[in-house]
CSV table of C-alpha atoms and ligand atoms in Angstrom, one decimal:
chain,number,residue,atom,x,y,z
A,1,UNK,CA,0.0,0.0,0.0
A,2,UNK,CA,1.7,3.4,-1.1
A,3,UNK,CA,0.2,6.3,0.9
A,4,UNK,CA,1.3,9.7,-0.1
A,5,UNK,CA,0.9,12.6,2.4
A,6,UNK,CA,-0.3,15.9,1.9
A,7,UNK,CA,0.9,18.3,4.6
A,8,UNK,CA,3.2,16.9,6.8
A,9,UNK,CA,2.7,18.3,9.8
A,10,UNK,CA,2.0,17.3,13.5
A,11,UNK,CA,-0.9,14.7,12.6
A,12,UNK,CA,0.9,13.3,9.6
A,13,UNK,CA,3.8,12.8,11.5
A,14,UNK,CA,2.5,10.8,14.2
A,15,UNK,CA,0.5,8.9,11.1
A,16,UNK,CA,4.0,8.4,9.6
A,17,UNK,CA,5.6,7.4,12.9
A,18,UNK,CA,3.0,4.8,13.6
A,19,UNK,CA,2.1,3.3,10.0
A,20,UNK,CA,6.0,2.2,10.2
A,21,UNK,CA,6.1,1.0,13.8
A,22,UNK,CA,2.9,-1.2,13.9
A,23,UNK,CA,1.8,-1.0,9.8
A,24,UNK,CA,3.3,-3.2,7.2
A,25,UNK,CA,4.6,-0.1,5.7
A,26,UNK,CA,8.6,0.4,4.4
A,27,UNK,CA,10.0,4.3,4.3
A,28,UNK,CA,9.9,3.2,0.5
A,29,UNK,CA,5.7,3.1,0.7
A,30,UNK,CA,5.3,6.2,1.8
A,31,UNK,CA,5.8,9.8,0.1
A,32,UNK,CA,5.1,13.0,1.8
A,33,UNK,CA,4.9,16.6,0.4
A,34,UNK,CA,3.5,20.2,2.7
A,35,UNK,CA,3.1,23.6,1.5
A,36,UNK,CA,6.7,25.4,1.9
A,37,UNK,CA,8.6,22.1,1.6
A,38,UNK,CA,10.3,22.6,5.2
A,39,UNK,CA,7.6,20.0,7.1
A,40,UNK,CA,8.0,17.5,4.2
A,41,UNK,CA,11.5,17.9,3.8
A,42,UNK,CA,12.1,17.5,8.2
A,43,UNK,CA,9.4,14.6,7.9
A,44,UNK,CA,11.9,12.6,5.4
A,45,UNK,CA,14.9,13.6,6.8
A,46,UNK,CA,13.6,12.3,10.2
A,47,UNK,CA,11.8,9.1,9.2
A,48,UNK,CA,13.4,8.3,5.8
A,49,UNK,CA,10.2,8.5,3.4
A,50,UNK,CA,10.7,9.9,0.3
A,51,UNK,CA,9.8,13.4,-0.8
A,52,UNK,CA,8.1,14.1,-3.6
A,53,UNK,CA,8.9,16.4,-5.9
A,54,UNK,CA,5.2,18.0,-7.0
A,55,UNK,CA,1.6,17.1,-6.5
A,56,UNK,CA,2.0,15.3,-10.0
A,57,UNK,CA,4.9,12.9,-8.3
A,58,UNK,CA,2.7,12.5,-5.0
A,59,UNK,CA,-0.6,11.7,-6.6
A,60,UNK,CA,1.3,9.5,-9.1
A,61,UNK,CA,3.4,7.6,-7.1
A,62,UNK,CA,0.7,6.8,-4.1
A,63,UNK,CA,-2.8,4.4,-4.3
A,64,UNK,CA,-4.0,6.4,-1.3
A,65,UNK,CA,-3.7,9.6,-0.6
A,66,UNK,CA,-4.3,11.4,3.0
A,67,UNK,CA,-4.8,14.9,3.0
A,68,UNK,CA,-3.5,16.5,6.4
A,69,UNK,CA,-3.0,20.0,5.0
A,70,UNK,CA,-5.1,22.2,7.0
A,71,UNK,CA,-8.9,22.6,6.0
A,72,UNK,CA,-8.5,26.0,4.2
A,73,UNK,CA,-5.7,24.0,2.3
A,74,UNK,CA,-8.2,22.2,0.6
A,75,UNK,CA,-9.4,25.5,-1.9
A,76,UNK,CA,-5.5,24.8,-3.5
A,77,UNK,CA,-6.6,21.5,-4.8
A,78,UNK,CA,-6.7,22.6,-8.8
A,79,UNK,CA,-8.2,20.7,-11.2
A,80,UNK,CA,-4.9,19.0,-12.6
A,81,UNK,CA,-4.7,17.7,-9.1
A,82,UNK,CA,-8.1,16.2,-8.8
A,83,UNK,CA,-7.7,14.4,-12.5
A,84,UNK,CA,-4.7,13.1,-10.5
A,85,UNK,CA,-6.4,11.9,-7.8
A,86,UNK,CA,-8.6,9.6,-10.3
A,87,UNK,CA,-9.4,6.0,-9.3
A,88,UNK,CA,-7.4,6.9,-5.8
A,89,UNK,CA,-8.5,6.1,-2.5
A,90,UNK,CA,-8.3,9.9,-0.7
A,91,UNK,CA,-8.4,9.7,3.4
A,92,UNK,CA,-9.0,13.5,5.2
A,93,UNK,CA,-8.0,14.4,8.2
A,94,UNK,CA,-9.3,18.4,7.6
A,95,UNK,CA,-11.6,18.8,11.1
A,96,UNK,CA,-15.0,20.3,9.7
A,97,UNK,CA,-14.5,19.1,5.9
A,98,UNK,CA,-17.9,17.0,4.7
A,99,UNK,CA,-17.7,14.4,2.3
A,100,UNK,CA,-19.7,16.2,-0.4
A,101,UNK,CA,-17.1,19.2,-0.1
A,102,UNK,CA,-14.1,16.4,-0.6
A,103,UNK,CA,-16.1,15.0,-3.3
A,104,UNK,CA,-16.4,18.5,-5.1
A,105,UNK,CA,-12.6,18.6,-5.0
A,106,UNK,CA,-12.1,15.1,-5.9
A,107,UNK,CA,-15.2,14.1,-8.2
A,108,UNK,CA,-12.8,10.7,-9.4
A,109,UNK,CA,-11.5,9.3,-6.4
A,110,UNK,CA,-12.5,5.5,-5.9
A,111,UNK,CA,-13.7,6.5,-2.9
A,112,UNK,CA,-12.8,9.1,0.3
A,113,UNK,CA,-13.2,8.6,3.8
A,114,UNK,CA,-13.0,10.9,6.3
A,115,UNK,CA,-11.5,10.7,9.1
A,116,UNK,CA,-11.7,13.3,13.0
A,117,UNK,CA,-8.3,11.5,15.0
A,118,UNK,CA,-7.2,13.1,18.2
A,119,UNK,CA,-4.2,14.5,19.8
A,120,UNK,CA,-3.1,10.8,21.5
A,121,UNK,CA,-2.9,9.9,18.0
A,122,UNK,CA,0.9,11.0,18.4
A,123,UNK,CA,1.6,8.2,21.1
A,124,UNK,CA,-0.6,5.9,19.3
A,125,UNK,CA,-3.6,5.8,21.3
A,126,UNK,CA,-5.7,7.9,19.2
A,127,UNK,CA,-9.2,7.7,19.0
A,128,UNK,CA,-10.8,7.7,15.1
A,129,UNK,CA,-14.2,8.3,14.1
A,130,UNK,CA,-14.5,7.5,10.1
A,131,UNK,CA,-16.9,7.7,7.4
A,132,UNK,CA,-17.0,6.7,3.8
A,133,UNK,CA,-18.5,8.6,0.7
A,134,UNK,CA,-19.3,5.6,-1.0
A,135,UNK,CA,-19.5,1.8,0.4
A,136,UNK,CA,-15.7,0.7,0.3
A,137,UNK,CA,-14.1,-2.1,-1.1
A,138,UNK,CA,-13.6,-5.1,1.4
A,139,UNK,CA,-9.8,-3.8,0.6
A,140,UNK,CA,-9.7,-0.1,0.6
A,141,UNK,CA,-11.6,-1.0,3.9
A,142,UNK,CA,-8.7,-3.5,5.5
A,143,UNK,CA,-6.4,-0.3,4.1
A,144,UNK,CA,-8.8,2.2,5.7
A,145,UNK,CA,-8.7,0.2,9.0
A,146,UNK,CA,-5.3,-0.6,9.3
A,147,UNK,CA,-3.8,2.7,8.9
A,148,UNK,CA,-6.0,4.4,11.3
A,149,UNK,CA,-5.7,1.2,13.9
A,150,UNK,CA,-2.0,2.0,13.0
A,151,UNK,CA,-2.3,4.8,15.8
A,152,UNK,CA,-5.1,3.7,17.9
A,153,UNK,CA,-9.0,2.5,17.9
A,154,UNK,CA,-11.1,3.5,15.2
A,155,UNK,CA,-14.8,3.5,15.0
A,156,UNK,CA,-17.1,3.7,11.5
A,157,UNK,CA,-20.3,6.4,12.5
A,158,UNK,CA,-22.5,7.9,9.7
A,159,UNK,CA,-21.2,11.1,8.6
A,160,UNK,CA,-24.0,13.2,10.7
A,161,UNK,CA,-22.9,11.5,13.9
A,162,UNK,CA,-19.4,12.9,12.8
A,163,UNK,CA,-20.5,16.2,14.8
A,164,UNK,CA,-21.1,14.2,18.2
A,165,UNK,CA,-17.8,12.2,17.7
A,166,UNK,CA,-16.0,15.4,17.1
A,167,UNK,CA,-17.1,16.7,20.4
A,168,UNK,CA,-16.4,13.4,22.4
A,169,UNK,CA,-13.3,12.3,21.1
A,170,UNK,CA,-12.1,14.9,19.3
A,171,UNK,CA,-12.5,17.6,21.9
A,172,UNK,CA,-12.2,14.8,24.9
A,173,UNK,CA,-8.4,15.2,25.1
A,174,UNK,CA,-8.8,19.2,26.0
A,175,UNK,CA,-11.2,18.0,28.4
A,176,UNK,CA,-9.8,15.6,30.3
A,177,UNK,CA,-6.3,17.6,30.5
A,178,UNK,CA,-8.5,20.3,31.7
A,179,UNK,CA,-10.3,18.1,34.3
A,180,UNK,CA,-7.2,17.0,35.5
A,181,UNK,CA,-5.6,20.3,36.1
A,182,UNK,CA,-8.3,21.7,38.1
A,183,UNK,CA,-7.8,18.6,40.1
A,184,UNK,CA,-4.3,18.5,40.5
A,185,UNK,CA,-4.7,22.1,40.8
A,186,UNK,CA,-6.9,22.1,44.1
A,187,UNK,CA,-4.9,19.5,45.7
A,188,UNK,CA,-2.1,21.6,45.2
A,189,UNK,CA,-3.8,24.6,46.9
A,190,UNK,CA,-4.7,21.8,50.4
A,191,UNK,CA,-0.6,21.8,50.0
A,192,UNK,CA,0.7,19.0,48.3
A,193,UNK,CA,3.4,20.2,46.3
A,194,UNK,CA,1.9,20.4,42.3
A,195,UNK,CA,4.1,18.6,40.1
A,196,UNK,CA,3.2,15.4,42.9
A,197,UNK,CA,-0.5,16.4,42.0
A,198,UNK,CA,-0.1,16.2,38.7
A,199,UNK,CA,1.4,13.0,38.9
A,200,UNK,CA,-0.9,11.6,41.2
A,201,UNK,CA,-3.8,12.8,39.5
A,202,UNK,CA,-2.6,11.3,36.2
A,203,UNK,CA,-2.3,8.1,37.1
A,204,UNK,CA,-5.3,8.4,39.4
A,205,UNK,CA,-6.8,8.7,35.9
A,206,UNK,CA,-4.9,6.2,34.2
A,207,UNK,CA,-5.5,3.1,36.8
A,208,UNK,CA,-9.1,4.5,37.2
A,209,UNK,CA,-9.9,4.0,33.1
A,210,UNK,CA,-8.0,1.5,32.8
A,211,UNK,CA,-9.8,-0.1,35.7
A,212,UNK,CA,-13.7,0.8,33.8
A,213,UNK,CA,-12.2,-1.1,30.2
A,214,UNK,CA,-11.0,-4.2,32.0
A,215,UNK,CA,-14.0,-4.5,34.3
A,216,UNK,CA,-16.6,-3.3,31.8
A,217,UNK,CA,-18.5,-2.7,34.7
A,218,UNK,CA,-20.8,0.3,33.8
A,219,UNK,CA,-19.7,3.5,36.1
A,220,UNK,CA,-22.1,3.6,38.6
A,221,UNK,CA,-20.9,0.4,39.8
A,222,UNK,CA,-17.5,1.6,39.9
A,223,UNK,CA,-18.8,4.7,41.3
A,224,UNK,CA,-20.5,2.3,44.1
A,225,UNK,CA,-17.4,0.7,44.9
A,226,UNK,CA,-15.7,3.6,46.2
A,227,UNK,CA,-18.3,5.6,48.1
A,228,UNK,CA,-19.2,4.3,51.4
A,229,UNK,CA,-22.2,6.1,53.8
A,230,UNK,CA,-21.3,9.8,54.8
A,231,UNK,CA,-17.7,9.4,54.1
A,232,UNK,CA,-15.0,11.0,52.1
A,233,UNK,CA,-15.7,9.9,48.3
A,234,UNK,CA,-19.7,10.5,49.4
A,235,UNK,CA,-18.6,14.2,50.8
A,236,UNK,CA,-17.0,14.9,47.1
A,237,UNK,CA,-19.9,13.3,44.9
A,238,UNK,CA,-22.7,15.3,47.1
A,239,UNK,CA,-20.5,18.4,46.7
A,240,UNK,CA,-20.4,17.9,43.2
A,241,UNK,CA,-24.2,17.1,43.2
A,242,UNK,CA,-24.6,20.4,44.5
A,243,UNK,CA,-22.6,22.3,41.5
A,244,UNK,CA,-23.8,22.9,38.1
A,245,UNK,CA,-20.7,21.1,36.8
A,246,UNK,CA,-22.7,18.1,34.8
A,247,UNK,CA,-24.9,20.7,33.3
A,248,UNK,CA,-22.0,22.8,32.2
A,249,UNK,CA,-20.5,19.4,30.7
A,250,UNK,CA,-24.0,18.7,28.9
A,251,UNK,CA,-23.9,22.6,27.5
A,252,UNK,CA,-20.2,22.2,26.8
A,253,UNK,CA,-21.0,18.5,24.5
A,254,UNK,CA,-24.4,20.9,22.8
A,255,UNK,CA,-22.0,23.9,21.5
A,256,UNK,CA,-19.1,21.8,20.8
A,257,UNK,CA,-21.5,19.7,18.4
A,258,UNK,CA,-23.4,22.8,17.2
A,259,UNK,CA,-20.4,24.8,16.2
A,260,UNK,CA,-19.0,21.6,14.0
A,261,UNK,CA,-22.1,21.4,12.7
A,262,UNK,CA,-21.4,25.6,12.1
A,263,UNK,CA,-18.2,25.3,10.9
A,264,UNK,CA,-18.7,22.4,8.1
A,265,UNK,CA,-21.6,25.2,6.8
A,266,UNK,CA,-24.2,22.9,7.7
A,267,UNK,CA,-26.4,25.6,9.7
B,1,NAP,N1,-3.5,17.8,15.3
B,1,NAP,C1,-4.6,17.1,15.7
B,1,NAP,O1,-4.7,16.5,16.7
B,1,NAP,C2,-5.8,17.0,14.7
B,1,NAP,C3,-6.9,16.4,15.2
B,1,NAP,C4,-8.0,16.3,14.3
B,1,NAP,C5,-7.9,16.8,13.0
B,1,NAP,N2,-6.8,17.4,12.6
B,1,NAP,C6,-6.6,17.9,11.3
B,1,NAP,O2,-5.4,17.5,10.8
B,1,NAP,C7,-5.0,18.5,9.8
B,1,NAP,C8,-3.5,18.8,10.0
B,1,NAP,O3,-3.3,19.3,11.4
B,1,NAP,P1,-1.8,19.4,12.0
B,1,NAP,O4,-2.0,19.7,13.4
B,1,NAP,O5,-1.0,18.3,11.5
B,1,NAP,O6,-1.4,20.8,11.2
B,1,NAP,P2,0.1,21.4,11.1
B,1,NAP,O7,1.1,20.7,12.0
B,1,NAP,O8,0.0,22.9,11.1
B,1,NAP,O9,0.5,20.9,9.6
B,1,NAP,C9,-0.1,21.5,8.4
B,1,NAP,C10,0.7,21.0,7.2
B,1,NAP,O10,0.1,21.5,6.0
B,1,NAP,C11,1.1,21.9,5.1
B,1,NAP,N3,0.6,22.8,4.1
B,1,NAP,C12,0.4,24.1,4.2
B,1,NAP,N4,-0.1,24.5,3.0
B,1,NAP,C13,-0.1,23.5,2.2
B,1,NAP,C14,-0.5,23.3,0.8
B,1,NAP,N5,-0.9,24.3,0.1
B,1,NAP,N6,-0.3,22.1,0.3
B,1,NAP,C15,0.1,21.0,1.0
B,1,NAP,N7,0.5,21.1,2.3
B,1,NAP,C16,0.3,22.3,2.9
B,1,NAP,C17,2.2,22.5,6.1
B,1,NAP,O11,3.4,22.5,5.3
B,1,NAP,P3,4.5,23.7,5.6
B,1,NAP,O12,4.4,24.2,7.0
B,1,NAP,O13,5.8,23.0,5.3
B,1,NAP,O14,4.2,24.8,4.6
B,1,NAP,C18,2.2,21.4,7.1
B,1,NAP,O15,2.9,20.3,6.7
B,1,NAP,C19,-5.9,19.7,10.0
B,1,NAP,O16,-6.7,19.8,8.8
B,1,NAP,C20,-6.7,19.4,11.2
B,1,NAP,O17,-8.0,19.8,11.0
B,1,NAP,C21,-5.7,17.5,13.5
């Protein structure tokens, strides 16, 4: 499977780095190629796949082609590039980019799928939500599959629920970093030092998730397991109780999926 690359930044890297740890890919399969040239040429220099020279080399030299440009990038596909792009597989990365706008810009692809990773993507625990514009091939889908399972777990929504996976997995990084600061961040103020907090908050969350996949236990139980009557988990959860905070997480999901729902022109 050749894969060319267009854009090589942060995300295509961590798609590079992974696709030759766990894929079946060789530095020889894959060809890369971003906007200046300085991402694509640091990109090859650091994990040895080739450069291309043009578009023409890229789309020529790769069956499937991922575009990880930025979303606006996508207006610089000309119409050279998209006769190209006939009969290719095209995978998108671009956050907010709906598969009728990739298929303006690439009317001859075999077929495109598009993809919303996350940020753990770069350590290979990414989460994927994927669609298809068309139903794929049993191969394009093993292709489709394996690179994204290349970095982490990948699930196949329709595109509409694209919007609520955007806010869940693509957004859930920010907020579990930011639930884990204010965390570590109020333990610090009782006065334990805050880098300890951190720490001990992190793998608080680690052990505890870890704990709710291997269990599959649903989380009340595990909720049940730590409180006992009046005492100090039961003092937290009826403090909480007594907060807005779930509301503010409900809100938060509702205008994180209305404004991708904004944003790919869709309202
Ligand atoms: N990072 C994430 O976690 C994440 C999550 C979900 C979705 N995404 C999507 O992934 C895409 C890439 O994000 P990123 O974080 O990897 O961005 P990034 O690090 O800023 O990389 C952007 C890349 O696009 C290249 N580029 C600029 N203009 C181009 C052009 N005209 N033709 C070809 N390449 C061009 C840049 O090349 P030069 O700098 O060398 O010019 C660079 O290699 C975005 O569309 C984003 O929506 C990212």
């Amino acid at each position: 499977m050749r894969i060319g690359f267009l854009g090589a930044g942060n995300l295509a890297r961590a798609m590079v780095q992974s696709l030759l740890k766990e894929g079946d890919q060789t530095p020889s399969d894959l060809r890369c190629l971003s906007g200046s040239g300085a991402t694509a040429q640091r990109l090859s220099d650091d994990l040895g796949i080739a450069l291309a020279e043009s578009r023409q080399d890229l789309f020529e030299q790769s069956d499937i082609i991922v575009l990880a440009f930025k979303p606006q990038h996508l207006e610089t596909i000309s119409e050279e590039d998209s006769k190209l792009a006939s009969g290719k597989l095209i995978i998108s990365v671009l956050a907010g980019r709906t598969l009728n706008s990739l298929s303006d810009h690439f009317p001859s692809a075999r077929n495109i799928a598009r993809v919303m990773p996350n940020t753990p993507a770069k350590i290979g625990k990414g989460v994927s939500a994927f669609c298809y514009a068309e139903n794929p091939s049993e191969e394009d889908k093993a292709s489709v599959e394996s690179l994204l399972e290349s970095f982490g777990y990948a699930y196949q929504v329709d595109e509409p629920q694209m919007h609520i996976a955007t806010a869940l997995s693509g957004c859930g990084p920010a907020l579990f970093f930011r639930f884990i600061d204010v965390l570590a961040n109020a333990a610090a103020e009782k006065g334990i030092p805050k880098d300890l907090a951190l720490e001990v908050a992190i793998k608080t969350g680690l052990g505890s998730l870890e704990l709710m996949r291997q269990s599959n236990q649903d989380p009340q139980t595990l909720i049940d397991e730590v409180v006992s009557p009046n005492g100090v988990t039961h003092a937290l959860l009826e403090s909480l109780k007594n907060s807005d905070w779930h509301y503010g997480l409900e809100n938060g999901i509702t205008d994180a999926v209305n404004r991708s729902i904004e944003l790919a022109g869709e309202r």
